Amino acid sequence: MATLNKTHSFSAHAGRVWTTAFHPTADLFATSSSDRFLKLWDSSAVLLHSVKTPHARTVRSAAWSSCGNYLATSSFDGSTVVWEYSKGELEPLTTLKGHENEVKCSAWSSDGNFLATCGRDKSIWVWSITEDMDFEIMSIMQVHTQDVKSVAWHPSKNLLASTSYDNTAKLWTYDASCDDWVCTQSLEAHSSIVWRAAFSSDGDHLATVGSDEYVALWKHCEDKYELVSKVNTNCVQYSCEFSPVDDKLLFTCGEWGSVVIFRVDEGLKEIGRAKDLHEADINSISFSKASVGVLCSGSDDGTVNLLSLIHISEPTRPY
């Protein structure tokens, strides 16, 4: 079994906390909120940096590049701002515009060559990035029939996952024959909004979570992902993330301030559940890459929690 210990709990923003995102190498994390502020904290809950973003509305997403030198924030104002991180501070580098309305999420490819954004206009944009950090529109994909809620990249391949209000997740790759990004697979396991998708660190598994209260686990088999397990958590799940040190551990978060912990060795096996970590729904969880077993969560109540993972051995069975 496994459980979570709350080490710090603090008021982080004057509005809903939408995103918590640990830096890929440093012992710090970023938070974004409906109050339009972007903040950096260390793993002891010390505020390191705070800046009011140029966004005119809620900052829905914050995502670090794999090198840790850049961060992208996406907003309900229809824009994505790319920030440069240097000497402990964030400075705006450029603003990307084009979506018709709310941008819900942004994500960097592992090689740093692409940035994906998605939004309420049902589209996914892939931006190519030059060595001089110029961003050029490479493709606009409009296959989803409703809002696109999130995008996530494979940890080592240029394979993109998207989730949507149309109850599906989709996978995308670049096709050189048509010089465009194409949908290679539609993943259909949910009966309501699919909020989030996450790849395991080896890319062997993909998890999706939705408003139907289900967590679905997909496994890579040959050239596609196949559904191997589906579990009802009895509460809406808004986000998910695999442990960076043990990719057989999956964490989901959602309604009632809850986090559910699964092992994915053979399907989905719930091995722990923490309730009422916040006074409201949890929108985001993120694992520290610098401190093993440390993660943070952000909630509708404006608070952030720092949590430590505690493993408890299975009880010994009598002979």
PDB file of C-alpha atoms in Angstrom:
ATOM      1  CA  MET A   1       0.000   0.000   0.000  1.00  0.00           C
ATOM      2  CA  ALA A   2       1.001   3.652  -0.360  1.00  0.00           C
ATOM      3  CA  THR A   3      -0.074   6.904   1.244  1.00  0.00           C
ATOM      4  CA  LEU A   4       0.667  10.619   1.078  1.00  0.00           C
ATOM      5  CA  ASN A   5       1.895  12.817   3.898  1.00  0.00           C
ATOM      6  CA  LYS A   6       1.052  16.529   3.719  1.00  0.00           C
ATOM      7  CA  THR A   7       4.259  18.422   4.578  1.00  0.00           C
ATOM      8  CA  HIS A   8       3.144  21.954   3.665  1.00  0.00           C
ATOM      9  CA  SER A   9      -0.190  23.567   2.874  1.00  0.00           C
ATOM     10  CA  PHE A  10      -0.418  27.239   1.991  1.00  0.00           C
ATOM     11  CA  SER A  11      -2.490  29.876   0.230  1.00  0.00           C
ATOM     12  CA  ALA A  12      -0.724  30.380  -3.088  1.00  0.00           C
ATOM     13  CA  HIS A  13      -3.072  32.569  -5.114  1.00  0.00           C
ATOM     14  CA  ALA A  14      -6.074  34.858  -4.774  1.00  0.00           C
ATOM     15  CA  GLY A  15      -7.974  32.634  -7.184  1.00  0.00           C
ATOM     16  CA  ARG A  16      -8.237  29.045  -8.378  1.00  0.00           C
ATOM     17  CA  VAL A  17      -4.892  27.269  -8.830  1.00  0.00           C
ATOM     18  CA  TRP A  18      -5.017  25.642 -12.235  1.00  0.00           C
ATOM     19  CA  THR A  19      -1.498  24.310 -12.605  1.00  0.00           C
ATOM     20  CA  THR A  20       1.412  23.128 -10.486  1.00  0.00           C
ATOM     21  CA  ALA A  21       4.514  22.233 -12.501  1.00  0.00           C
ATOM     22  CA  PHE A  22       7.862  21.146 -11.094  1.00  0.00           C
ATOM     23  CA  HIS A  23      10.989  22.259 -12.951  1.00  0.00           C
ATOM     24  CA  PRO A  24      12.631  19.365 -14.878  1.00  0.00           C
ATOM     25  CA  THR A  25      15.911  19.576 -12.899  1.00  0.00           C
ATOM     26  CA  ALA A  26      15.762  22.245 -10.181  1.00  0.00           C
ATOM     27  CA  ASP A  27      14.057  21.934  -6.802  1.00  0.00           C
ATOM     28  CA  LEU A  28      11.273  24.421  -7.583  1.00  0.00           C
ATOM     29  CA  PHE A  29       7.820  24.511  -9.144  1.00  0.00           C
ATOM     30  CA  ALA A  30       5.578  26.986 -10.942  1.00  0.00           C
ATOM     31  CA  THR A  31       1.915  27.736 -10.237  1.00  0.00           C
ATOM     32  CA  SER A  32      -0.669  29.476 -12.419  1.00  0.00           C
ATOM     33  CA  SER A  33      -4.059  30.821 -11.458  1.00  0.00           C
ATOM     34  CA  SER A  34      -7.226  32.670 -12.332  1.00  0.00           C
ATOM     35  CA  ASP A  35      -5.637  35.680 -10.590  1.00  0.00           C
ATOM     36  CA  ARG A  36      -3.301  35.949 -13.655  1.00  0.00           C
ATOM     37  CA  PHE A  37      -0.143  35.615 -11.544  1.00  0.00           C
ATOM     38  CA  LEU A  38       2.688  33.208 -12.263  1.00  0.00           C
ATOM     39  CA  LYS A  39       4.718  32.152  -9.221  1.00  0.00           C
ATOM     40  CA  LEU A  40       7.790  30.070  -8.445  1.00  0.00           C
ATOM     41  CA  TRP A  41       8.184  28.179  -5.143  1.00  0.00           C
ATOM     42  CA  ASP A  42      10.776  25.864  -3.645  1.00  0.00           C
ATOM     43  CA  SER A  43       9.966  22.500  -2.074  1.00  0.00           C
ATOM     44  CA  SER A  44       9.821  24.124   1.365  1.00  0.00           C
ATOM     45  CA  ALA A  45       6.932  26.362   0.237  1.00  0.00           C
ATOM     46  CA  VAL A  46       9.133  29.485   0.042  1.00  0.00           C
ATOM     47  CA  LEU A  47       8.024  31.979  -2.616  1.00  0.00           C
ATOM     48  CA  LEU A  48      10.963  32.573  -4.963  1.00  0.00           C
ATOM     49  CA  HIS A  49       9.430  34.734  -7.663  1.00  0.00           C
ATOM     50  CA  SER A  50       6.045  36.270  -8.485  1.00  0.00           C
ATOM     51  CA  VAL A  51       5.017  38.094 -11.627  1.00  0.00           C
ATOM     52  CA  LYS A  52       1.713  39.388 -12.920  1.00  0.00           C
ATOM     53  CA  THR A  53       1.477  37.976 -16.419  1.00  0.00           C
ATOM     54  CA  PRO A  54       0.505  40.047 -19.485  1.00  0.00           C
ATOM     55  CA  HIS A  55      -2.483  37.726 -19.910  1.00  0.00           C
ATOM     56  CA  ALA A  56      -5.847  39.497 -19.737  1.00  0.00           C
ATOM     57  CA  ARG A  57      -7.670  36.486 -18.290  1.00  0.00           C
ATOM     58  CA  THR A  58      -7.105  33.261 -16.315  1.00  0.00           C
ATOM     59  CA  VAL A  59      -3.732  31.547 -16.773  1.00  0.00           C
ATOM     60  CA  ARG A  60      -4.953  28.008 -17.382  1.00  0.00           C
ATOM     61  CA  SER A  61      -1.678  26.209 -17.996  1.00  0.00           C
ATOM     62  CA  ALA A  62       2.040  26.441 -17.211  1.00  0.00           C
ATOM     63  CA  ALA A  63       4.537  24.038 -18.775  1.00  0.00           C
ATOM     64  CA  TRP A  64       8.337  23.820 -18.604  1.00  0.00           C
ATOM     65  CA  SER A  65      10.510  22.933 -21.578  1.00  0.00           C
ATOM     66  CA  SER A  66      12.604  19.793 -21.064  1.00  0.00           C
ATOM     67  CA  CYS A  67      15.791  21.869 -20.772  1.00  0.00           C
ATOM     68  CA  GLY A  68      14.198  23.991 -18.037  1.00  0.00           C
ATOM     69  CA  ASN A  69      15.193  27.285 -19.655  1.00  0.00           C
ATOM     70  CA  TYR A  70      11.705  28.159 -20.862  1.00  0.00           C
ATOM     71  CA  LEU A  71       8.138  28.043 -19.611  1.00  0.00           C
ATOM     72  CA  ALA A  72       4.899  28.468 -21.555  1.00  0.00           C
ATOM     73  CA  THR A  73       1.707  29.869 -20.038  1.00  0.00           C
ATOM     74  CA  SER A  74      -1.633  29.555 -21.819  1.00  0.00           C
ATOM     75  CA  SER A  75      -4.658  31.673 -21.055  1.00  0.00           C
ATOM     76  CA  PHE A  76      -8.370  32.090 -21.521  1.00  0.00           C
ATOM     77  CA  ASP A  77      -7.462  35.311 -23.382  1.00  0.00           C
ATOM     78  CA  GLY A  78      -6.504  33.161 -26.392  1.00  0.00           C
ATOM     79  CA  SER A  79      -2.743  33.600 -26.129  1.00  0.00           C
ATOM     80  CA  THR A  80       0.317  31.648 -25.006  1.00  0.00           C
ATOM     81  CA  VAL A  81       3.279  33.506 -23.513  1.00  0.00           C
ATOM     82  CA  VAL A  82       6.751  31.954 -23.670  1.00  0.00           C
ATOM     83  CA  TRP A  83       8.998  32.916 -20.752  1.00  0.00           C
ATOM     84  CA  GLU A  84      12.748  32.636 -20.347  1.00  0.00           C
ATOM     85  CA  TYR A  85      13.931  31.360 -16.974  1.00  0.00           C
ATOM     86  CA  SER A  86      17.284  32.735 -15.850  1.00  0.00           C
ATOM     87  CA  LYS A  87      18.886  33.466 -12.484  1.00  0.00           C
ATOM     88  CA  GLY A  88      15.732  32.531 -10.599  1.00  0.00           C
ATOM     89  CA  GLU A  89      13.389  34.824 -12.522  1.00  0.00           C
ATOM     90  CA  LEU A  90      11.009  34.607 -15.467  1.00  0.00           C
ATOM     91  CA  GLU A  91      10.991  37.162 -18.278  1.00  0.00           C
ATOM     92  CA  PRO A  92       8.457  37.141 -21.142  1.00  0.00           C
ATOM     93  CA  LEU A  93      10.123  36.248 -24.430  1.00  0.00           C
ATOM     94  CA  THR A  94       7.286  36.179 -26.950  1.00  0.00           C
ATOM     95  CA  THR A  95       3.506  35.915 -27.217  1.00  0.00           C
ATOM     96  CA  LEU A  96       1.850  33.377 -29.503  1.00  0.00           C
ATOM     97  CA  LYS A  97      -1.599  34.222 -30.862  1.00  0.00           C
ATOM     98  CA  GLY A  98      -3.967  32.510 -33.255  1.00  0.00           C
ATOM     99  CA  HIS A  99      -6.544  30.512 -31.315  1.00  0.00           C
ATOM    100  CA  GLU A 100     -10.031  31.986 -31.646  1.00  0.00           C
ATOM    101  CA  ASN A 101     -10.656  31.941 -27.885  1.00  0.00           C
ATOM    102  CA  GLU A 102      -9.537  30.185 -24.684  1.00  0.00           C
ATOM    103  CA  VAL A 103      -6.246  28.280 -24.808  1.00  0.00           C
ATOM    104  CA  LYS A 104      -6.542  25.406 -22.359  1.00  0.00           C
ATOM    105  CA  CYS A 105      -3.079  23.814 -22.391  1.00  0.00           C
ATOM    106  CA  SER A 106       0.427  23.934 -23.842  1.00  0.00           C
ATOM    107  CA  ALA A 107       3.195  21.321 -23.895  1.00  0.00           C
ATOM    108  CA  TRP A 108       6.793  21.089 -25.157  1.00  0.00           C
ATOM    109  CA  SER A 109       8.135  18.108 -27.078  1.00  0.00           C
ATOM    110  CA  SER A 110      10.978  16.257 -25.369  1.00  0.00           C
ATOM    111  CA  ASP A 111      13.522  17.369 -27.990  1.00  0.00           C
ATOM    112  CA  GLY A 112      12.480  21.004 -27.593  1.00  0.00           C
ATOM    113  CA  ASN A 113      11.679  21.393 -31.283  1.00  0.00           C
ATOM    114  CA  PHE A 114       7.912  21.772 -30.938  1.00  0.00           C
ATOM    115  CA  LEU A 115       5.317  23.440 -28.736  1.00  0.00           C
ATOM    116  CA  ALA A 116       1.710  22.268 -28.875  1.00  0.00           C
ATOM    117  CA  THR A 117      -1.265  24.393 -27.795  1.00  0.00           C
ATOM    118  CA  CYS A 118      -4.964  23.538 -27.710  1.00  0.00           C
ATOM    119  CA  GLY A 119      -8.186  25.328 -26.978  1.00  0.00           C
ATOM    120  CA  ARG A 120     -11.882  25.878 -26.883  1.00  0.00           C
ATOM    121  CA  ASP A 121     -11.901  26.447 -30.661  1.00  0.00           C
ATOM    122  CA  LYS A 122     -11.530  22.631 -31.042  1.00  0.00           C
ATOM    123  CA  SER A 123      -8.062  22.989 -32.556  1.00  0.00           C
ATOM    124  CA  ILE A 124      -4.522  21.889 -31.759  1.00  0.00           C
ATOM    125  CA  TRP A 125      -1.630  24.018 -32.984  1.00  0.00           C
ATOM    126  CA  VAL A 126       1.909  22.698 -33.384  1.00  0.00           C
ATOM    127  CA  TRP A 127       4.586  25.395 -33.408  1.00  0.00           C
ATOM    128  CA  SER A 128       8.097  24.630 -34.678  1.00  0.00           C
ATOM    129  CA  ILE A 129      10.909  26.288 -32.736  1.00  0.00           C
ATOM    130  CA  THR A 130      14.160  27.554 -34.272  1.00  0.00           C
ATOM    131  CA  GLU A 131      17.536  27.731 -32.530  1.00  0.00           C
ATOM    132  CA  ASP A 132      16.888  31.467 -32.023  1.00  0.00           C
ATOM    133  CA  MET A 133      13.602  30.662 -30.237  1.00  0.00           C
ATOM    134  CA  ASP A 134      11.426  31.883 -33.059  1.00  0.00           C
ATOM    135  CA  PHE A 135       8.040  30.143 -33.206  1.00  0.00           C
ATOM    136  CA  GLU A 136       6.440  29.259 -36.525  1.00  0.00           C
ATOM    137  CA  ILE A 137       3.039  27.633 -37.090  1.00  0.00           C
ATOM    138  CA  MET A 138       3.680  24.165 -38.471  1.00  0.00           C
ATOM    139  CA  SER A 139       0.208  22.664 -38.337  1.00  0.00           C
ATOM    140  CA  ILE A 140      -3.348  23.323 -37.165  1.00  0.00           C
ATOM    141  CA  MET A 141      -5.298  20.136 -36.451  1.00  0.00           C
ATOM    142  CA  GLN A 142      -9.096  20.278 -36.280  1.00  0.00           C
ATOM    143  CA  VAL A 143     -10.319  16.707 -35.834  1.00  0.00           C
ATOM    144  CA  HIS A 144     -11.843  16.947 -32.346  1.00  0.00           C
ATOM    145  CA  THR A 145     -15.506  17.971 -32.444  1.00  0.00           C
ATOM    146  CA  GLN A 146     -15.496  19.828 -29.097  1.00  0.00           C
ATOM    147  CA  ASP A 147     -13.105  21.768 -26.821  1.00  0.00           C
ATOM    148  CA  VAL A 148      -9.611  20.310 -26.649  1.00  0.00           C
ATOM    149  CA  LYS A 149      -8.744  20.165 -22.954  1.00  0.00           C
ATOM    150  CA  SER A 150      -5.106  19.090 -22.900  1.00  0.00           C
ATOM    151  CA  VAL A 151      -2.047  18.050 -24.879  1.00  0.00           C
ATOM    152  CA  ALA A 152       0.874  15.856 -23.760  1.00  0.00           C
ATOM    153  CA  TRP A 153       3.997  14.633 -25.562  1.00  0.00           C
ATOM    154  CA  HIS A 154       5.570  11.177 -25.515  1.00  0.00           C
ATOM    155  CA  PRO A 155       8.777  11.262 -23.393  1.00  0.00           C
ATOM    156  CA  SER A 156      11.128  10.375 -26.266  1.00  0.00           C
ATOM    157  CA  LYS A 157       9.163  10.453 -29.537  1.00  0.00           C
ATOM    158  CA  ASN A 158       7.384  13.210 -31.423  1.00  0.00           C
ATOM    159  CA  LEU A 159       4.044  11.630 -30.608  1.00  0.00           C
ATOM    160  CA  LEU A 160       1.357  13.944 -29.242  1.00  0.00           C
ATOM    161  CA  ALA A 161      -1.734  13.019 -27.215  1.00  0.00           C
ATOM    162  CA  SER A 162      -4.776  15.274 -26.929  1.00  0.00           C
ATOM    163  CA  THR A 163      -7.954  15.034 -24.839  1.00  0.00           C
ATOM    164  CA  SER A 164     -11.317  16.594 -25.464  1.00  0.00           C
ATOM    165  CA  TYR A 165     -14.840  17.464 -24.450  1.00  0.00           C
ATOM    166  CA  ASP A 166     -15.900  15.086 -27.266  1.00  0.00           C
ATOM    167  CA  ASN A 167     -15.124  12.136 -24.907  1.00  0.00           C
ATOM    168  CA  THR A 168     -12.023  11.016 -26.829  1.00  0.00           C
ATOM    169  CA  ALA A 169      -8.258  11.172 -26.658  1.00  0.00           C
ATOM    170  CA  LYS A 170      -6.305  11.232 -29.911  1.00  0.00           C
ATOM    171  CA  LEU A 171      -2.715  10.533 -30.944  1.00  0.00           C
ATOM    172  CA  TRP A 172      -0.827  12.583 -33.527  1.00  0.00           C
ATOM    173  CA  THR A 173       2.443  12.194 -35.444  1.00  0.00           C
ATOM    174  CA  TYR A 174       4.207  14.047 -38.224  1.00  0.00           C
ATOM    175  CA  ASP A 175       3.718  12.522 -41.680  1.00  0.00           C
ATOM    176  CA  ALA A 176       6.507  13.536 -44.049  1.00  0.00           C
ATOM    177  CA  SER A 177       4.536  12.366 -47.090  1.00  0.00           C
ATOM    178  CA  CYS A 178       2.012  15.175 -46.632  1.00  0.00           C
ATOM    179  CA  ASP A 179       4.256  17.472 -44.568  1.00  0.00           C
ATOM    180  CA  ASP A 180       1.647  17.684 -41.817  1.00  0.00           C
ATOM    181  CA  TRP A 181       0.659  16.300 -38.435  1.00  0.00           C
ATOM    182  CA  VAL A 182      -1.976  13.593 -38.715  1.00  0.00           C
ATOM    183  CA  CYS A 183      -4.233  11.744 -36.294  1.00  0.00           C
ATOM    184  CA  THR A 184      -3.029   8.149 -36.074  1.00  0.00           C
ATOM    185  CA  GLN A 185      -5.414   6.834 -33.409  1.00  0.00           C
ATOM    186  CA  SER A 186      -8.597   7.785 -31.566  1.00  0.00           C
ATOM    187  CA  LEU A 187      -8.775   6.401 -28.032  1.00  0.00           C
ATOM    188  CA  GLU A 188     -12.377   5.835 -26.938  1.00  0.00           C
ATOM    189  CA  ALA A 189     -12.852   4.543 -23.401  1.00  0.00           C
ATOM    190  CA  HIS A 190     -14.743   7.357 -21.691  1.00  0.00           C
ATOM    191  CA  SER A 191     -18.412   8.353 -21.738  1.00  0.00           C
ATOM    192  CA  SER A 192     -17.794  11.999 -20.836  1.00  0.00           C
ATOM    193  CA  ILE A 193     -15.119  14.717 -21.000  1.00  0.00           C
ATOM    194  CA  VAL A 194     -11.549  13.410 -21.112  1.00  0.00           C
ATOM    195  CA  TRP A 195      -9.624  15.924 -19.030  1.00  0.00           C
ATOM    196  CA  ARG A 196      -6.060  14.737 -19.204  1.00  0.00           C
ATOM    197  CA  ALA A 197      -3.617  12.213 -20.638  1.00  0.00           C
ATOM    198  CA  ALA A 198      -0.156  11.276 -19.377  1.00  0.00           C
ATOM    199  CA  PHE A 199       2.606   9.022 -20.694  1.00  0.00           C
ATOM    200  CA  SER A 200       4.773   6.893 -18.424  1.00  0.00           C
ATOM    201  CA  SER A 201       8.473   7.818 -18.423  1.00  0.00           C
ATOM    202  CA  ASP A 202       9.289   4.937 -20.785  1.00  0.00           C
ATOM    203  CA  GLY A 203       6.297   5.686 -23.021  1.00  0.00           C
ATOM    204  CA  ASP A 204       5.030   2.131 -22.586  1.00  0.00           C
ATOM    205  CA  HIS A 205       1.793   3.236 -20.902  1.00  0.00           C
ATOM    206  CA  LEU A 206      -0.655   6.074 -21.414  1.00  0.00           C
ATOM    207  CA  ALA A 207      -3.313   7.050 -18.863  1.00  0.00           C
ATOM    208  CA  THR A 208      -6.479   9.076 -19.465  1.00  0.00           C
ATOM    209  CA  VAL A 209      -8.916  10.471 -16.898  1.00  0.00           C
ATOM    210  CA  GLY A 210     -12.389  11.898 -17.291  1.00  0.00           C
ATOM    211  CA  SER A 211     -15.622  13.306 -15.952  1.00  0.00           C
ATOM    212  CA  ASP A 212     -17.134   9.820 -16.091  1.00  0.00           C
ATOM    213  CA  GLU A 213     -15.033   9.074 -12.956  1.00  0.00           C
ATOM    214  CA  TYR A 214     -12.978   6.475 -14.829  1.00  0.00           C
ATOM    215  CA  VAL A 215      -9.235   6.087 -15.208  1.00  0.00           C
ATOM    216  CA  ALA A 216      -8.217   4.243 -18.368  1.00  0.00           C
ATOM    217  CA  LEU A 217      -4.834   2.605 -18.915  1.00  0.00           C
ATOM    218  CA  TRP A 218      -3.441   2.053 -22.396  1.00  0.00           C
ATOM    219  CA  LYS A 219      -0.375  -0.018 -23.319  1.00  0.00           C
ATOM    220  CA  HIS A 220       1.819   0.396 -26.366  1.00  0.00           C
ATOM    221  CA  CYS A 221       1.557  -2.667 -28.605  1.00  0.00           C
ATOM    222  CA  GLU A 222       3.373  -2.623 -31.950  1.00  0.00           C
ATOM    223  CA  ASP A 223       2.251   0.622 -33.606  1.00  0.00           C
ATOM    224  CA  LYS A 224      -0.698   1.592 -31.394  1.00  0.00           C
ATOM    225  CA  TYR A 225      -1.969   1.891 -27.812  1.00  0.00           C
ATOM    226  CA  GLU A 226      -4.467  -0.708 -26.627  1.00  0.00           C
ATOM    227  CA  LEU A 227      -6.840  -0.409 -23.680  1.00  0.00           C
ATOM    228  CA  VAL A 228      -5.737  -2.825 -20.957  1.00  0.00           C
ATOM    229  CA  SER A 229      -7.710  -1.631 -17.919  1.00  0.00           C
ATOM    230  CA  LYS A 230     -10.433   0.775 -16.850  1.00  0.00           C
ATOM    231  CA  VAL A 231     -11.386   1.584 -13.252  1.00  0.00           C
ATOM    232  CA  ASN A 232     -14.194   3.638 -11.717  1.00  0.00           C
ATOM    233  CA  THR A 233     -12.800   5.893  -8.942  1.00  0.00           C
ATOM    234  CA  ASN A 234     -16.257   7.136  -7.862  1.00  0.00           C
ATOM    235  CA  CYS A 235     -15.201  10.763  -8.282  1.00  0.00           C
ATOM    236  CA  VAL A 236     -14.306  12.940 -11.270  1.00  0.00           C
ATOM    237  CA  GLN A 237     -10.570  12.867 -12.082  1.00  0.00           C
ATOM    238  CA  TYR A 238      -9.081  16.057 -13.555  1.00  0.00           C
ATOM    239  CA  SER A 239      -5.420  15.200 -13.969  1.00  0.00           C
ATOM    240  CA  CYS A 240      -2.904  12.363 -13.827  1.00  0.00           C
ATOM    241  CA  GLU A 241       0.835  11.807 -13.709  1.00  0.00           C
ATOM    242  CA  PHE A 242       3.187   8.845 -13.540  1.00  0.00           C
ATOM    243  CA  SER A 243       5.956   8.794 -10.950  1.00  0.00           C
ATOM    244  CA  PRO A 244       9.255   9.842 -12.593  1.00  0.00           C
ATOM    245  CA  VAL A 245      11.227   7.267 -10.561  1.00  0.00           C
ATOM    246  CA  ASP A 246       8.765   4.377 -10.764  1.00  0.00           C
ATOM    247  CA  ASP A 247       6.732   4.453 -13.964  1.00  0.00           C
ATOM    248  CA  LYS A 248       4.543   1.654 -12.626  1.00  0.00           C
ATOM    249  CA  LEU A 249       2.992   4.164 -10.190  1.00  0.00           C
ATOM    250  CA  LEU A 250       0.166   6.356 -11.483  1.00  0.00           C
ATOM    251  CA  PHE A 251      -1.386   9.257  -9.545  1.00  0.00           C
ATOM    252  CA  THR A 252      -4.727  10.866 -10.369  1.00  0.00           C
ATOM    253  CA  CYS A 253      -6.451  13.819  -8.712  1.00  0.00           C
ATOM    254  CA  GLY A 254      -9.877  15.371  -8.750  1.00  0.00           C
ATOM    255  CA  GLU A 255     -13.061  15.946  -6.819  1.00  0.00           C
ATOM    256  CA  TRP A 256     -13.215  16.412  -3.046  1.00  0.00           C
ATOM    257  CA  GLY A 257      -9.514  17.132  -2.702  1.00  0.00           C
ATOM    258  CA  SER A 258      -8.611  13.538  -3.465  1.00  0.00           C
ATOM    259  CA  VAL A 259      -5.576  11.776  -4.929  1.00  0.00           C
ATOM    260  CA  VAL A 260      -5.732   8.124  -5.997  1.00  0.00           C
ATOM    261  CA  ILE A 261      -2.600   5.978  -6.384  1.00  0.00           C
ATOM    262  CA  PHE A 262      -2.433   2.984  -8.747  1.00  0.00           C
ATOM    263  CA  ARG A 263       0.076   0.354  -9.729  1.00  0.00           C
ATOM    264  CA  VAL A 264      -0.007  -0.438 -13.435  1.00  0.00           C
ATOM    265  CA  ASP A 265       2.077  -3.635 -13.574  1.00  0.00           C
ATOM    266  CA  GLU A 266      -0.983  -5.689 -14.441  1.00  0.00           C
ATOM    267  CA  GLY A 267      -3.832  -3.369 -15.274  1.00  0.00           C
ATOM    268  CA  LEU A 268      -4.884  -0.763 -12.721  1.00  0.00           C
ATOM    269  CA  LYS A 269      -4.608  -1.716  -9.061  1.00  0.00           C
ATOM    270  CA  GLU A 270      -5.514   0.950  -6.501  1.00  0.00           C
ATOM    271  CA  ILE A 271      -2.922   0.919  -3.722  1.00  0.00           C
ATOM    272  CA  GLY A 272      -3.778   4.161  -1.931  1.00  0.00           C
ATOM    273  CA  ARG A 273      -6.219   7.029  -1.697  1.00  0.00           C
ATOM    274  CA  ALA A 274      -5.934  10.346   0.120  1.00  0.00           C
ATOM    275  CA  LYS A 275      -9.131  12.334   0.697  1.00  0.00           C
ATOM    276  CA  ASP A 276      -9.746  15.960   1.676  1.00  0.00           C
ATOM    277  CA  LEU A 277      -6.180  17.066   0.961  1.00  0.00           C
ATOM    278  CA  HIS A 278      -7.783  20.374  -0.047  1.00  0.00           C
ATOM    279  CA  GLU A 279     -11.161  21.901   0.784  1.00  0.00           C
ATOM    280  CA  ALA A 280     -12.079  21.843  -2.915  1.00  0.00           C
ATOM    281  CA  ASP A 281     -11.292  19.931  -6.125  1.00  0.00           C
ATOM    282  CA  ILE A 282      -7.668  19.350  -7.114  1.00  0.00           C
ATOM    283  CA  ASN A 283      -6.843  20.502 -10.657  1.00  0.00           C
ATOM    284  CA  SER A 284      -3.197  19.540 -10.904  1.00  0.00           C
ATOM    285  CA  ILE A 285      -0.468  17.342  -9.433  1.00  0.00           C
ATOM    286  CA  SER A 286       3.217  17.377 -10.288  1.00  0.00           C
ATOM    287  CA  PHE A 287       6.224  15.314  -9.221  1.00  0.00           C
ATOM    288  CA  SER A 288       9.567  16.784  -8.230  1.00  0.00           C
ATOM    289  CA  LYS A 289      12.396  15.608 -10.456  1.00  0.00           C
ATOM    290  CA  ALA A 290      14.999  16.722  -7.897  1.00  0.00           C
ATOM    291  CA  SER A 291      13.548  15.216  -4.698  1.00  0.00           C
ATOM    292  CA  VAL A 292      12.344  11.619  -4.794  1.00  0.00           C
ATOM    293  CA  GLY A 293       8.772  11.066  -3.644  1.00  0.00           C
ATOM    294  CA  VAL A 294       7.849  14.757  -3.412  1.00  0.00           C
ATOM    295  CA  LEU A 295       4.859  16.150  -5.287  1.00  0.00           C
ATOM    296  CA  CYS A 296       2.620  19.201  -5.189  1.00  0.00           C
ATOM    297  CA  SER A 297      -1.081  19.726  -5.795  1.00  0.00           C
ATOM    298  CA  GLY A 298      -3.133  22.807  -6.670  1.00  0.00           C
ATOM    299  CA  SER A 299      -6.800  23.369  -5.933  1.00  0.00           C
ATOM    300  CA  ASP A 300      -9.893  25.446  -6.633  1.00  0.00           C
ATOM    301  CA  ASP A 301      -9.554  26.804  -3.082  1.00  0.00           C
ATOM    302  CA  GLY A 302      -6.389  28.736  -4.032  1.00  0.00           C
ATOM    303  CA  THR A 303      -4.085  26.533  -1.979  1.00  0.00           C
ATOM    304  CA  VAL A 304      -1.090  24.404  -2.837  1.00  0.00           C
ATOM    305  CA  ASN A 305       0.013  21.326  -0.917  1.00  0.00           C
ATOM    306  CA  LEU A 306       3.442  19.761  -0.825  1.00  0.00           C
ATOM    307  CA  LEU A 307       3.174  16.014  -0.318  1.00  0.00           C
ATOM    308  CA  SER A 308       5.573  13.169   0.338  1.00  0.00           C
ATOM    309  CA  LEU A 309       4.939   9.634  -0.846  1.00  0.00           C
ATOM    310  CA  ILE A 310       5.135   6.945   1.830  1.00  0.00           C
ATOM    311  CA  HIS A 311       5.273   3.297   0.809  1.00  0.00           C
ATOM    312  CA  ILE A 312       3.759   0.751   3.173  1.00  0.00           C
ATOM    313  CA  SER A 313       4.506  -2.902   2.627  1.00  0.00           C
ATOM    314  CA  GLU A 314       1.706  -5.354   2.002  1.00  0.00           C
ATOM    315  CA  PRO A 315       0.812  -7.253   5.203  1.00  0.00           C
ATOM    316  CA  THR A 316       2.458 -10.643   5.469  1.00  0.00           C
ATOM    317  CA  ARG A 317       0.046 -13.537   4.970  1.00  0.00           C
ATOM    318  CA  PRO A 318       0.150 -16.330   7.539  1.00  0.00           C
ATOM    319  CA  TYR A 319       1.207 -19.739   6.208  1.00  0.00           C
TER     320      TYR A 319
END
